[in-house]
């Protein structure tokens, strides 16, 4: 996601490596320049048992000062039911539960899936629901940008997992060249 947005990325998916609450992670994002103010306590309609608020990752372009021009709200979906899980479904409640306001930037949605979509009809239909889709074919180029950003010192969660990601990209290239 950092590579997709061109800047910092905060991981909210459950379980979080940092063991932070959602609000603690969002306050950290605030310090990284997301341009949104996290609430002190969850909104009144918050589901107490909610693990991640339905949003797995948030990323935004690196700028010298907030607010960023755009913010990407992402859903990572590894199951075949990914079509039914766009981040946009959870977005309004997530914003009401965890942020003071919606800020001034453009809010976008992305779903990352480990599958390759070859069906044009499915791609068009899913894109209408999900916004942008990073599938098995498009994700590696964003991952390489994210790796370069992490190496340059860009703030992002789970940067320690880069070795696993570079291994996945190498395996994918071997598979793609063989196909």
mmCIF file of N, CA and C in Angstrom, residues 56-128:
data_model
loop_
_atom_site.group_PDB
_atom_site.id
_atom_site.type_symbol
_atom_site.label_atom_id
_atom_site.label_comp_id
_atom_site.label_asym_id
_atom_site.label_seq_id
_atom_site.Cartn_x
_atom_site.Cartn_y
_atom_site.Cartn_z
ATOM 1 N N UNK A 56 -8.109 -2.554 6.623
ATOM 2 C CA UNK A 56 -6.865 -3.243 6.960
ATOM 3 C C UNK A 56 -5.638 -2.341 6.915
ATOM 4 N N UNK A 57 -5.635 -1.385 6.023
ATOM 5 C CA UNK A 57 -4.452 -0.530 5.857
ATOM 6 C C UNK A 57 -4.870 0.817 5.291
ATOM 7 N N UNK A 58 -4.157 1.859 5.708
ATOM 8 C CA UNK A 58 -4.365 3.200 5.167
ATOM 9 C C UNK A 58 -3.009 3.720 4.719
ATOM 10 N N UNK A 59 -2.986 4.319 3.533
ATOM 11 C CA UNK A 59 -1.742 4.877 3.000
ATOM 12 C C UNK A 59 -2.051 6.211 2.320
ATOM 13 N N UNK A 60 -1.036 7.055 2.228
ATOM 14 C CA UNK A 60 -1.206 8.370 1.611
ATOM 15 C C UNK A 60 0.120 8.796 1.015
ATOM 16 N N UNK A 61 0.095 9.694 0.026
ATOM 17 C CA UNK A 61 1.349 10.124 -0.581
ATOM 18 C C UNK A 61 2.168 10.969 0.380
ATOM 19 N N UNK A 62 3.472 10.827 0.275
ATOM 20 C CA UNK A 62 4.373 11.628 1.102
ATOM 21 C C UNK A 62 4.356 13.069 0.606
ATOM 22 N N UNK A 63 4.122 13.980 1.509
ATOM 23 C CA UNK A 63 4.146 15.400 1.199
ATOM 24 C C UNK A 63 4.898 16.096 2.315
ATOM 25 N N UNK A 64 5.347 17.293 2.058
ATOM 26 C CA UNK A 64 6.116 18.015 3.068
ATOM 27 C C UNK A 64 5.269 18.394 4.269
ATOM 28 N N UNK A 65 3.959 18.518 4.069
ATOM 29 C CA UNK A 65 3.087 18.849 5.195
ATOM 30 C C UNK A 65 1.694 18.298 4.914
ATOM 31 N N UNK A 66 0.957 17.998 5.975
ATOM 32 C CA UNK A 66 -0.412 17.543 5.774
ATOM 33 C C UNK A 66 -1.298 18.728 5.403
ATOM 34 N N UNK A 67 -2.464 18.532 4.921
ATOM 35 C CA UNK A 67 -3.053 17.227 4.638
ATOM 36 C C UNK A 67 -2.623 16.698 3.271
ATOM 37 N N UNK A 68 -2.557 15.397 3.135
ATOM 38 C CA UNK A 68 -2.245 14.838 1.823
ATOM 39 C C UNK A 68 -3.421 15.066 0.865
ATOM 40 N N UNK A 69 -3.122 15.093 -0.411
ATOM 41 C CA UNK A 69 -4.165 15.303 -1.417
ATOM 42 C C UNK A 69 -5.117 14.112 -1.505
ATOM 43 N N UNK A 70 -4.619 12.937 -1.148
ATOM 44 C CA UNK A 70 -5.459 11.740 -1.214
ATOM 45 C C UNK A 70 -5.054 10.763 -0.112
ATOM 46 N N UNK A 71 -6.005 9.961 0.276
ATOM 47 C CA UNK A 71 -5.769 8.908 1.265
ATOM 48 C C UNK A 71 -6.402 7.638 0.710
ATOM 49 N N UNK A 72 -5.682 6.537 0.809
ATOM 50 C CA UNK A 72 -6.152 5.244 0.317
ATOM 51 C C UNK A 72 -6.523 4.350 1.497
ATOM 52 N N UNK A 73 -7.742 3.863 1.495
ATOM 53 C CA UNK A 73 -8.247 2.942 2.508
ATOM 54 C C UNK A 73 -8.285 1.567 1.858
ATOM 55 N N UNK A 74 -7.561 0.618 2.453
ATOM 56 C CA UNK A 74 -7.401 -0.674 1.809
ATOM 57 C C UNK A 74 -7.962 -1.853 2.562
ATOM 58 N N UNK A 75 -8.361 -2.823 1.782
ATOM 59 C CA UNK A 75 -8.828 -4.109 2.277
ATOM 60 C C UNK A 75 -7.932 -5.175 1.667
ATOM 61 N N UNK A 76 -7.351 -6.029 2.497
ATOM 62 C CA UNK A 76 -6.586 -7.164 2.011
ATOM 63 C C UNK A 76 -7.495 -8.373 2.099
ATOM 64 N N UNK A 77 -7.727 -9.009 0.984
ATOM 65 C CA UNK A 77 -8.681 -10.114 0.947
ATOM 66 C C UNK A 77 -8.027 -11.324 0.292
ATOM 67 N N UNK A 78 -7.795 -12.353 1.068
ATOM 68 C CA UNK A 78 -7.114 -13.525 0.523
ATOM 69 C C UNK A 78 -8.081 -14.649 0.169
ATOM 70 N N UNK A 79 -9.317 -14.552 0.600
ATOM 71 C CA UNK A 79 -10.289 -15.594 0.289
ATOM 72 C C UNK A 79 -10.990 -15.333 -1.030
ATOM 73 N N UNK A 80 -11.620 -16.359 -1.555
ATOM 74 C CA UNK A 80 -12.313 -16.221 -2.833
ATOM 75 C C UNK A 80 -13.598 -15.403 -2.721
ATOM 76 N N UNK A 81 -13.986 -15.014 -1.516
ATOM 77 C CA UNK A 81 -15.161 -14.159 -1.339
ATOM 78 C C UNK A 81 -14.773 -12.680 -1.323
ATOM 79 N N UNK A 82 -13.595 -12.343 -1.827
ATOM 80 C CA UNK A 82 -13.084 -10.975 -1.809
ATOM 81 C C UNK A 82 -14.028 -9.995 -2.491
ATOM 82 N N UNK A 83 -14.755 -10.438 -3.495
ATOM 83 C CA UNK A 83 -15.659 -9.549 -4.239
ATOM 84 C C UNK A 83 -16.685 -8.914 -3.306
ATOM 85 N N UNK A 84 -17.048 -9.619 -2.247
ATOM 86 C CA UNK A 84 -18.066 -9.127 -1.320
ATOM 87 C C UNK A 84 -17.497 -8.282 -0.188
ATOM 88 N N UNK A 85 -16.198 -7.937 -0.233
ATOM 89 C CA UNK A 85 -15.565 -7.253 0.895
ATOM 90 C C UNK A 85 -14.860 -5.950 0.519
ATOM 91 N N UNK A 86 -15.503 -5.048 -0.223
ATOM 92 C CA UNK A 86 -14.814 -3.793 -0.534
ATOM 93 C C UNK A 86 -14.679 -2.903 0.705
ATOM 94 N N UNK A 87 -13.580 -2.186 0.789
ATOM 95 C CA UNK A 87 -13.355 -1.270 1.919
ATOM 96 C C UNK A 87 -14.423 -0.191 1.975
ATOM 97 N N UNK A 88 -14.990 0.154 0.843
ATOM 98 C CA UNK A 88 -16.002 1.217 0.807
ATOM 99 C C UNK A 88 -17.238 0.873 1.641
ATOM 100 N N UNK A 89 -17.513 -0.412 1.849
ATOM 101 C CA UNK A 89 -18.662 -0.805 2.677
ATOM 102 C C UNK A 89 -18.472 -0.419 4.137
ATOM 103 N N UNK A 90 -17.242 -0.451 4.606
ATOM 104 C CA UNK A 90 -16.935 -0.169 6.006
ATOM 105 C C UNK A 90 -16.521 1.284 6.247
ATOM 106 N N UNK A 91 -16.233 2.002 5.181
ATOM 107 C CA UNK A 91 -15.625 3.328 5.260
ATOM 108 C C UNK A 91 -16.408 4.316 6.133
ATOM 109 N N UNK A 92 -17.690 4.517 5.873
ATOM 110 C CA UNK A 92 -18.452 5.531 6.621
ATOM 111 C C UNK A 92 -18.460 5.242 8.112
ATOM 112 N N UNK A 93 -18.718 4.005 8.485
ATOM 113 C CA UNK A 93 -18.734 3.670 9.906
ATOM 114 C C UNK A 93 -17.342 3.813 10.512
ATOM 115 N N UNK A 94 -16.325 3.392 9.762
ATOM 116 C CA UNK A 94 -14.945 3.513 10.221
ATOM 117 C C UNK A 94 -14.599 4.977 10.509
ATOM 118 N N UNK A 95 -14.933 5.853 9.591
ATOM 119 C CA UNK A 95 -14.637 7.280 9.771
ATOM 120 C C UNK A 95 -15.401 7.837 10.974
ATOM 121 N N UNK A 96 -16.668 7.481 11.118
ATOM 122 C CA UNK A 96 -17.466 7.947 12.256
ATOM 123 C C UNK A 96 -16.915 7.424 13.578
ATOM 124 N N UNK A 97 -16.432 6.201 13.575
ATOM 125 C CA UNK A 97 -15.949 5.574 14.805
ATOM 126 C C UNK A 97 -14.593 6.098 15.259
ATOM 127 N N UNK A 98 -13.716 6.426 14.321
ATOM 128 C CA UNK A 98 -12.322 6.636 14.703
ATOM 129 C C UNK A 98 -11.715 8.008 14.384
ATOM 130 N N UNK A 99 -12.386 8.839 13.600
ATOM 131 C CA UNK A 99 -11.830 10.148 13.263
ATOM 132 C C UNK A 99 -12.781 11.269 13.654
ATOM 133 N N UNK A 100 -12.194 12.417 13.990
ATOM 134 C CA UNK A 100 -12.984 13.605 14.331
ATOM 135 C C UNK A 100 -13.727 14.144 13.120
ATOM 136 N N UNK A 101 -13.098 14.106 11.947
ATOM 137 C CA UNK A 101 -13.730 14.580 10.716
ATOM 138 C C UNK A 101 -13.119 13.831 9.532
ATOM 139 N N UNK A 102 -13.498 14.197 8.344
ATOM 140 C CA UNK A 102 -13.022 13.493 7.153
ATOM 141 C C UNK A 102 -11.882 14.202 6.447
ATOM 142 N N UNK A 103 -11.450 15.332 6.965
ATOM 143 C CA UNK A 103 -10.330 16.044 6.369
ATOM 144 C C UNK A 103 -10.667 16.627 5.009
ATOM 145 N N UNK A 104 -9.643 17.109 4.331
ATOM 146 C CA UNK A 104 -9.869 17.791 3.060
ATOM 147 C C UNK A 104 -9.350 17.014 1.852
ATOM 148 N N UNK A 105 -8.692 15.896 2.072
ATOM 149 C CA UNK A 105 -8.150 15.116 0.955
ATOM 150 C C UNK A 105 -9.185 14.213 0.316
ATOM 151 N N UNK A 106 -8.879 13.756 -0.870
ATOM 152 C CA UNK A 106 -9.737 12.808 -1.574
ATOM 153 C C UNK A 106 -9.533 11.427 -0.963
ATOM 154 N N UNK A 107 -10.615 10.747 -0.658
ATOM 155 C CA UNK A 107 -10.530 9.412 -0.077
ATOM 156 C C UNK A 107 -10.827 8.384 -1.160
ATOM 157 N N UNK A 108 -9.934 7.400 -1.262
ATOM 158 C CA UNK A 108 -10.007 6.376 -2.292
ATOM 159 C C UNK A 108 -9.975 5.003 -1.652
ATOM 160 N N UNK A 109 -10.353 4.015 -2.427
ATOM 161 C CA UNK A 109 -10.422 2.642 -1.920
ATOM 162 C C UNK A 109 -9.619 1.713 -2.818
ATOM 163 N N UNK A 110 -9.006 0.733 -2.171
ATOM 164 C CA UNK A 110 -8.244 -0.270 -2.906
ATOM 165 C C UNK A 110 -8.425 -1.615 -2.215
ATOM 166 N N UNK A 111 -8.517 -2.655 -3.008
ATOM 167 C CA UNK A 111 -8.562 -4.017 -2.498
ATOM 168 C C UNK A 111 -7.368 -4.762 -3.069
ATOM 169 N N UNK A 112 -6.614 -5.409 -2.196
ATOM 170 C CA UNK A 112 -5.447 -6.178 -2.618
ATOM 171 C C UNK A 112 -5.792 -7.657 -2.508
ATOM 172 N N UNK A 113 -5.610 -8.370 -3.609
ATOM 173 C CA UNK A 113 -5.945 -9.800 -3.633
ATOM 174 C C UNK A 113 -4.775 -10.592 -4.211
ATOM 175 N N UNK A 114 -4.608 -11.836 -3.781
ATOM 176 C CA UNK A 114 -3.502 -12.655 -4.285
ATOM 177 C C UNK A 114 -3.859 -13.417 -5.558
ATOM 178 N N UNK A 115 -4.947 -13.045 -6.204
ATOM 179 C CA UNK A 115 -5.410 -13.745 -7.396
ATOM 180 C C UNK A 115 -5.141 -12.900 -8.630
ATOM 181 N N UNK A 116 -5.146 -13.500 -9.779
ATOM 182 C CA UNK A 116 -5.053 -12.803 -11.058
ATOM 183 C C UNK A 116 -6.454 -12.760 -11.641
ATOM 184 N N UNK A 117 -6.915 -11.586 -11.989
ATOM 185 C CA UNK A 117 -8.236 -11.453 -12.610
ATOM 186 C C UNK A 117 -8.039 -11.381 -14.117
ATOM 187 N N UNK A 118 -8.551 -12.368 -14.823
ATOM 188 C CA UNK A 118 -8.451 -12.387 -16.282
ATOM 189 C C UNK A 118 -9.804 -12.161 -16.937
ATOM 190 N N UNK A 119 -10.870 -12.256 -16.182
ATOM 191 C CA UNK A 119 -12.222 -12.054 -16.688
ATOM 192 C C UNK A 119 -12.523 -10.548 -16.726
ATOM 193 N N UNK A 120 -12.628 -9.982 -17.924
ATOM 194 C CA UNK A 120 -12.866 -8.545 -18.080
ATOM 195 C C UNK A 120 -14.161 -8.075 -17.436
ATOM 196 N N UNK A 121 -15.209 -8.884 -17.540
ATOM 197 C CA UNK A 121 -16.487 -8.530 -16.922
ATOM 198 C C UNK A 121 -16.339 -8.440 -15.396
ATOM 199 N N UNK A 122 -15.697 -9.428 -14.795
ATOM 200 C CA UNK A 122 -15.477 -9.421 -13.346
ATOM 201 C C UNK A 122 -14.624 -8.208 -12.955
ATOM 202 N N UNK A 123 -13.581 -7.925 -13.730
ATOM 203 C CA UNK A 123 -12.709 -6.781 -13.427
ATOM 204 C C UNK A 123 -13.509 -5.476 -13.409
ATOM 205 N N UNK A 124 -14.329 -5.251 -14.432
ATOM 206 C CA UNK A 124 -15.105 -4.012 -14.507
ATOM 207 C C UNK A 124 -16.126 -3.927 -13.376
ATOM 208 N N UNK A 125 -16.832 -5.017 -13.123
ATOM 209 C CA UNK A 125 -17.844 -5.030 -12.066
ATOM 210 C C UNK A 125 -17.211 -4.829 -10.690
ATOM 211 N N UNK A 126 -16.132 -5.552 -10.424
ATOM 212 C CA UNK A 126 -15.455 -5.445 -9.130
ATOM 213 C C UNK A 126 -14.825 -4.067 -8.952
ATOM 214 N N UNK A 127 -14.283 -3.502 -10.027
ATOM 215 C CA UNK A 127 -13.688 -2.168 -9.935
ATOM 216 C C UNK A 127 -14.729 -1.118 -9.576
ATOM 217 N N UNK A 128 -15.943 -1.271 -10.059
ATOM 218 C CA UNK A 128 -17.024 -0.348 -9.689
ATOM 219 C C UNK A 128 -17.333 -0.417 -8.205
#
